[in-house]
mmCIF file of C-alpha atoms in Angstrom:
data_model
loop_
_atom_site.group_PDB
_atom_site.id
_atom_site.type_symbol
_atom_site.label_atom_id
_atom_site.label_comp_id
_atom_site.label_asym_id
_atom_site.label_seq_id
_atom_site.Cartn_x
_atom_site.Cartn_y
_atom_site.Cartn_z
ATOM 1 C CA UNK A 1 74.615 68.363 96.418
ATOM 2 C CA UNK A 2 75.405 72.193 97.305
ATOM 3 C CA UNK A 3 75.033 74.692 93.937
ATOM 4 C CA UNK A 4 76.165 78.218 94.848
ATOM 5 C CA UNK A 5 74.174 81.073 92.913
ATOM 6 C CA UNK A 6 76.113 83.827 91.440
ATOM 7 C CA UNK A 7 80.200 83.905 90.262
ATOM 8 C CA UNK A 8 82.745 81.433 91.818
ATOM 9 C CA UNK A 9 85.473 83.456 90.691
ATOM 10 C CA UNK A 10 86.725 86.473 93.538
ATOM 11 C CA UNK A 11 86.629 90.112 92.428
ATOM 12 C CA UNK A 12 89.716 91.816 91.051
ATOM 13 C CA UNK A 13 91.441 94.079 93.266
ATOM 14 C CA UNK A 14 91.657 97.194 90.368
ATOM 15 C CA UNK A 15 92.071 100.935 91.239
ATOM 16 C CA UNK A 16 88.248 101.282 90.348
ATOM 17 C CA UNK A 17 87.819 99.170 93.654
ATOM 18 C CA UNK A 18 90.620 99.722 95.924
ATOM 19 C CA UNK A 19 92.827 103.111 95.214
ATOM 20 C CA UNK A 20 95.315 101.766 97.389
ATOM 21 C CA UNK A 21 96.082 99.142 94.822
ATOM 22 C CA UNK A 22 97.826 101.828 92.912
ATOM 23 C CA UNK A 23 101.755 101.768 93.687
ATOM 24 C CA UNK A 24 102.407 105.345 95.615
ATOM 25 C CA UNK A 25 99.245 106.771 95.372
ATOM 26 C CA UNK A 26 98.871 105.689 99.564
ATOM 27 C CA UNK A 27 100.070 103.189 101.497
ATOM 28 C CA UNK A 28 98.443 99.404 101.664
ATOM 29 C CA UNK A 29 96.071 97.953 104.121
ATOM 30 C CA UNK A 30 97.104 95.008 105.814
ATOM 31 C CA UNK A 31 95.383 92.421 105.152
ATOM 32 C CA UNK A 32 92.336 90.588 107.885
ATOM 33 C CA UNK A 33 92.434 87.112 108.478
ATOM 34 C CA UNK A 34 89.880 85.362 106.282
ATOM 35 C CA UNK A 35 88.098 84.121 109.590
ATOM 36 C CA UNK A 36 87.888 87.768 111.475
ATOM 37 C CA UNK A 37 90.124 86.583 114.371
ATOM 38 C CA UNK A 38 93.702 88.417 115.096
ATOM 39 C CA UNK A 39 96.522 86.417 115.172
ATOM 40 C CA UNK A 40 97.360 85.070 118.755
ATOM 41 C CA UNK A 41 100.955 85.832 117.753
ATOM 42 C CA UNK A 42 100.332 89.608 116.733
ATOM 43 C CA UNK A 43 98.628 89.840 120.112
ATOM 44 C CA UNK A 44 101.312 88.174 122.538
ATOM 45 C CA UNK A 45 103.795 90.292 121.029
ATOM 46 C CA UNK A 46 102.099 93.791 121.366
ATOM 47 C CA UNK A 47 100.727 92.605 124.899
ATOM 48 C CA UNK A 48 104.666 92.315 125.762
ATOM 49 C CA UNK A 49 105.776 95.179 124.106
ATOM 50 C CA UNK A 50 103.129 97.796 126.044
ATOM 51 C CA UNK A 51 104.608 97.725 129.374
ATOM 52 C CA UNK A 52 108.341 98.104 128.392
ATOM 53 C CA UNK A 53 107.429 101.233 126.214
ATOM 54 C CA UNK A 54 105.322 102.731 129.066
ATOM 55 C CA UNK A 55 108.805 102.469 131.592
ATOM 56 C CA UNK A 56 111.252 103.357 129.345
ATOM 57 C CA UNK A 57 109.362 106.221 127.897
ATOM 58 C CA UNK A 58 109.564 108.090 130.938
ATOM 59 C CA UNK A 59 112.885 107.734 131.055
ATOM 60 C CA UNK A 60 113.560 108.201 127.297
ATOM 61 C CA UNK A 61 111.342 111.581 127.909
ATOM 62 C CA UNK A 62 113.316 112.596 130.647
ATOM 63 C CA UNK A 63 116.706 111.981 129.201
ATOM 64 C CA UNK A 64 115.740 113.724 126.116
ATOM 65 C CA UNK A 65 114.798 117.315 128.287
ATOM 66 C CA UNK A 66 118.209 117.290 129.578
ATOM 67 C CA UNK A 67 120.181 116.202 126.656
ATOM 68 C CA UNK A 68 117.957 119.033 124.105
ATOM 69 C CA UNK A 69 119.080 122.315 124.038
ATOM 70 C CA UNK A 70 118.319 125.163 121.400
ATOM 71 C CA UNK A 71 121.823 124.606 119.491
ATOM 72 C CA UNK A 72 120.627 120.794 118.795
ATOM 73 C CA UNK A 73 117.902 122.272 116.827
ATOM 74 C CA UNK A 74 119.817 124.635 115.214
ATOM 75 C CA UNK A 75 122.007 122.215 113.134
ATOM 76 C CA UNK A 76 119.677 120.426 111.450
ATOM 77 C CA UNK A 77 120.797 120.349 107.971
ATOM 78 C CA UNK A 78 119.623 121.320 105.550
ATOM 79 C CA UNK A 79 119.671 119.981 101.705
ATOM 80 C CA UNK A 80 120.839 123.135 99.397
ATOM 81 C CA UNK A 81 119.551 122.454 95.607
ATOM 82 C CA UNK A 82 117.191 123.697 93.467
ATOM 83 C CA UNK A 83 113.293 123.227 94.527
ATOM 84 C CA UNK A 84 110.134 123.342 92.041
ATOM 85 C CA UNK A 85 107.086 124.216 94.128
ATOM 86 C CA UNK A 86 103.584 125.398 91.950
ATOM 87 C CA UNK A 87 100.208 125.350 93.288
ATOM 88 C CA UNK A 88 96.855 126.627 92.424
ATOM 89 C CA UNK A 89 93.694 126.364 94.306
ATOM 90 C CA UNK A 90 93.051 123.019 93.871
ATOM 91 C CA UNK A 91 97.066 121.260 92.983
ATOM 92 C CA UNK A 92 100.020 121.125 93.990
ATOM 93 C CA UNK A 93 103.497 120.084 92.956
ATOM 94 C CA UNK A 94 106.995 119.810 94.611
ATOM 95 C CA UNK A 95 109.727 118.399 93.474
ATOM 96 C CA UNK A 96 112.980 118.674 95.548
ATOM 97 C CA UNK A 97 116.160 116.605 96.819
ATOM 98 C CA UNK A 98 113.465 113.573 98.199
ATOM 99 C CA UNK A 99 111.480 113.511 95.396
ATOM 100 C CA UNK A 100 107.843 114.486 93.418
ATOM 101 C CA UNK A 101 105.023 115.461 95.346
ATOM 102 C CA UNK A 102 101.841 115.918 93.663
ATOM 103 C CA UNK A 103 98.419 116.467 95.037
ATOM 104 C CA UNK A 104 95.563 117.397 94.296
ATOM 105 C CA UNK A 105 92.204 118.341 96.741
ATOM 106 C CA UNK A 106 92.629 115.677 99.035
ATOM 107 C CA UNK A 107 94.478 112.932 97.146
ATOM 108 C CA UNK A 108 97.965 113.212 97.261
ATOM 109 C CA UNK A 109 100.873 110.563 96.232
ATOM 110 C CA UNK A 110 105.141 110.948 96.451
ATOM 111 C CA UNK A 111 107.366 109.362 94.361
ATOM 112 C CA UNK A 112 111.175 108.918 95.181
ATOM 113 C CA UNK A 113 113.651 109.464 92.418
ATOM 114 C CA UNK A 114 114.265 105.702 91.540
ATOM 115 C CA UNK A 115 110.799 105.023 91.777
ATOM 116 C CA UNK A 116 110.082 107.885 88.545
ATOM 117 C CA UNK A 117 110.747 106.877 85.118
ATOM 118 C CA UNK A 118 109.689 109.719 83.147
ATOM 119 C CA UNK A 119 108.774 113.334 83.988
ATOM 120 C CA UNK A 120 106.311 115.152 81.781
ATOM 121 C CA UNK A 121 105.032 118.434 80.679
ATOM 122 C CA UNK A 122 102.559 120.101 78.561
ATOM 123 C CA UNK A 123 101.385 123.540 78.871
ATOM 124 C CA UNK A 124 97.532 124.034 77.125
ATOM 125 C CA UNK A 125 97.340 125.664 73.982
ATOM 126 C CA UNK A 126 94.946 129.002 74.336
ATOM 127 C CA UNK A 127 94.968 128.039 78.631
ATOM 128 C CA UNK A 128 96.522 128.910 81.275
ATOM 129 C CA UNK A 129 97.015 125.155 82.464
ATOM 130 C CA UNK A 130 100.340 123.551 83.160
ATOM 131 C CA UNK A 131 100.351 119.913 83.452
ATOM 132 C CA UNK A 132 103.121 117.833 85.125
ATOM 133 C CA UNK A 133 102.803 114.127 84.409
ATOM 134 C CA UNK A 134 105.166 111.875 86.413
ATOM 135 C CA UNK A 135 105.611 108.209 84.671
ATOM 136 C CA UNK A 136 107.035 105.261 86.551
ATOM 137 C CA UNK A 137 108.997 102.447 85.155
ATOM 138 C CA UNK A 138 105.601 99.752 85.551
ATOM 139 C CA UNK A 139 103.807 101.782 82.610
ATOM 140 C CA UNK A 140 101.958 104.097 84.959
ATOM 141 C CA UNK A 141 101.417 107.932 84.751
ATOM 142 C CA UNK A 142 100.236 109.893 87.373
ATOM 143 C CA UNK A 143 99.198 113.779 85.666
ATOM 144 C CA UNK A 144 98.016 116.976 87.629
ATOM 145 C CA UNK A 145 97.250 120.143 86.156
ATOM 146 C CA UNK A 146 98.509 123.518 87.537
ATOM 147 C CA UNK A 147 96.329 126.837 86.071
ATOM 148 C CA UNK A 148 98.724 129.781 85.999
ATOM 149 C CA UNK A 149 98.143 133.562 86.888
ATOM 150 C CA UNK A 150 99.678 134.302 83.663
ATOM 151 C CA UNK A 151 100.167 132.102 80.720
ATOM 152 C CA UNK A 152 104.237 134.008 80.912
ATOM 153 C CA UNK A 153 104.216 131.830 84.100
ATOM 154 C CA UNK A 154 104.184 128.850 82.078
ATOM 155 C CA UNK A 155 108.328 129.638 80.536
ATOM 156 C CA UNK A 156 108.939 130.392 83.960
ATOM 157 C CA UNK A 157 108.019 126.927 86.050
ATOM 158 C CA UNK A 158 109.418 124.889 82.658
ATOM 159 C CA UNK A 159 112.607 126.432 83.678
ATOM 160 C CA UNK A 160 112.417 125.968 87.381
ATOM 161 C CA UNK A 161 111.094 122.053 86.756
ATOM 162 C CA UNK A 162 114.501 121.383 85.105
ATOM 163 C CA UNK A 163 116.954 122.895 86.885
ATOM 164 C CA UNK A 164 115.477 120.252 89.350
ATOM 165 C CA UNK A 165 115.148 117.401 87.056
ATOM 166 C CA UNK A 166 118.807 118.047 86.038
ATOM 167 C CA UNK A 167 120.228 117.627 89.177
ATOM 168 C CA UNK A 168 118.359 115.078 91.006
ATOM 169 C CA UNK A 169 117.221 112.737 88.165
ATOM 170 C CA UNK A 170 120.425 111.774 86.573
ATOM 171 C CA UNK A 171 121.830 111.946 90.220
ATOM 172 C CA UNK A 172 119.820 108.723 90.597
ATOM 173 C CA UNK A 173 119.959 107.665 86.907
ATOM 174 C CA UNK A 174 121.758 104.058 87.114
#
């Protein structure tokens, strides 16, 4: 009879392991077979696709130099709303027509407008820190903390922050 030493039971998958298993902090890695071989499937399939893309690249590239001129880039439109953008040294916010942006050093997450629930914000008492804490509807919260020039800043951002949370948030409200 085989006895196995230690826990049957697999590990969690928890943020503490795994950040990606946090919903829009970054995007999720696709899974390996259990057995370390790729799918013959996956690999027929890509083996196909690499020689089409290589022929009709060229003459995708080729087309595109005639067909682009400087008054295709030119009309590019352009979304006219309100923005929010604050940053210190080490944060960052922006929220605009797509969405909330926050980062912070190297981390950084986006949130669509029906993927938010709540927006937050709390300035520090005697500080200079403003603190924008996005919620989403799966009991989540996701806060980064801004440090102002000037505590005066604070009124000012508050005001910004809402103009944009008035127009795009109920825009998306159901």
């Amino acid at each position: 009879m085989e006895q196995r030493i230690g826990s049957s039971s697999k590990p969690l998958e928890t943020a503490a392991v795994d950040p990606a298993a946090i919903p829009g902090l970054t995007s999720p890695v696709p899974a390996e077979p259990e057995d370390g071989t790729p799918d013959p499937v996956e690999e027929a399939v890509a083996e196909t696709e690499a020689p089409e893309t290589s022929e009709t690249s060229e003459a995708e590239t080729e087309a595109e130099a005639e067909v682009e001129t400087p008054e295709a880039e030119t009309e590019t439109p352009e979304v006219e709303g309100p923005v929010f953008e604050a940053s210190d040294r080490r944060a960052k916010i922006i929220a605009d027509h797509s969405g909330v942006r926050l980062s912070l050093d190297d981390q950084e997450c986006e949130f669509r407008w029906d993927e938010i629930g709540a927006v937050e914000t709390e300035t520090s008492r005697f500080g200079k820190r403003f603190t924008v804490t996005v919620h989403t509807p799966d009991r989540r919260w996701y806060p980064v903390e801004i440090e102002a020039k000037a505590k005066s800043q604070h009124q000012e951002w508050e005001t910004e922050l809402d103009a944009v949370l008035d127009t795009y948030f109920e825009e998306s409200a159901p």
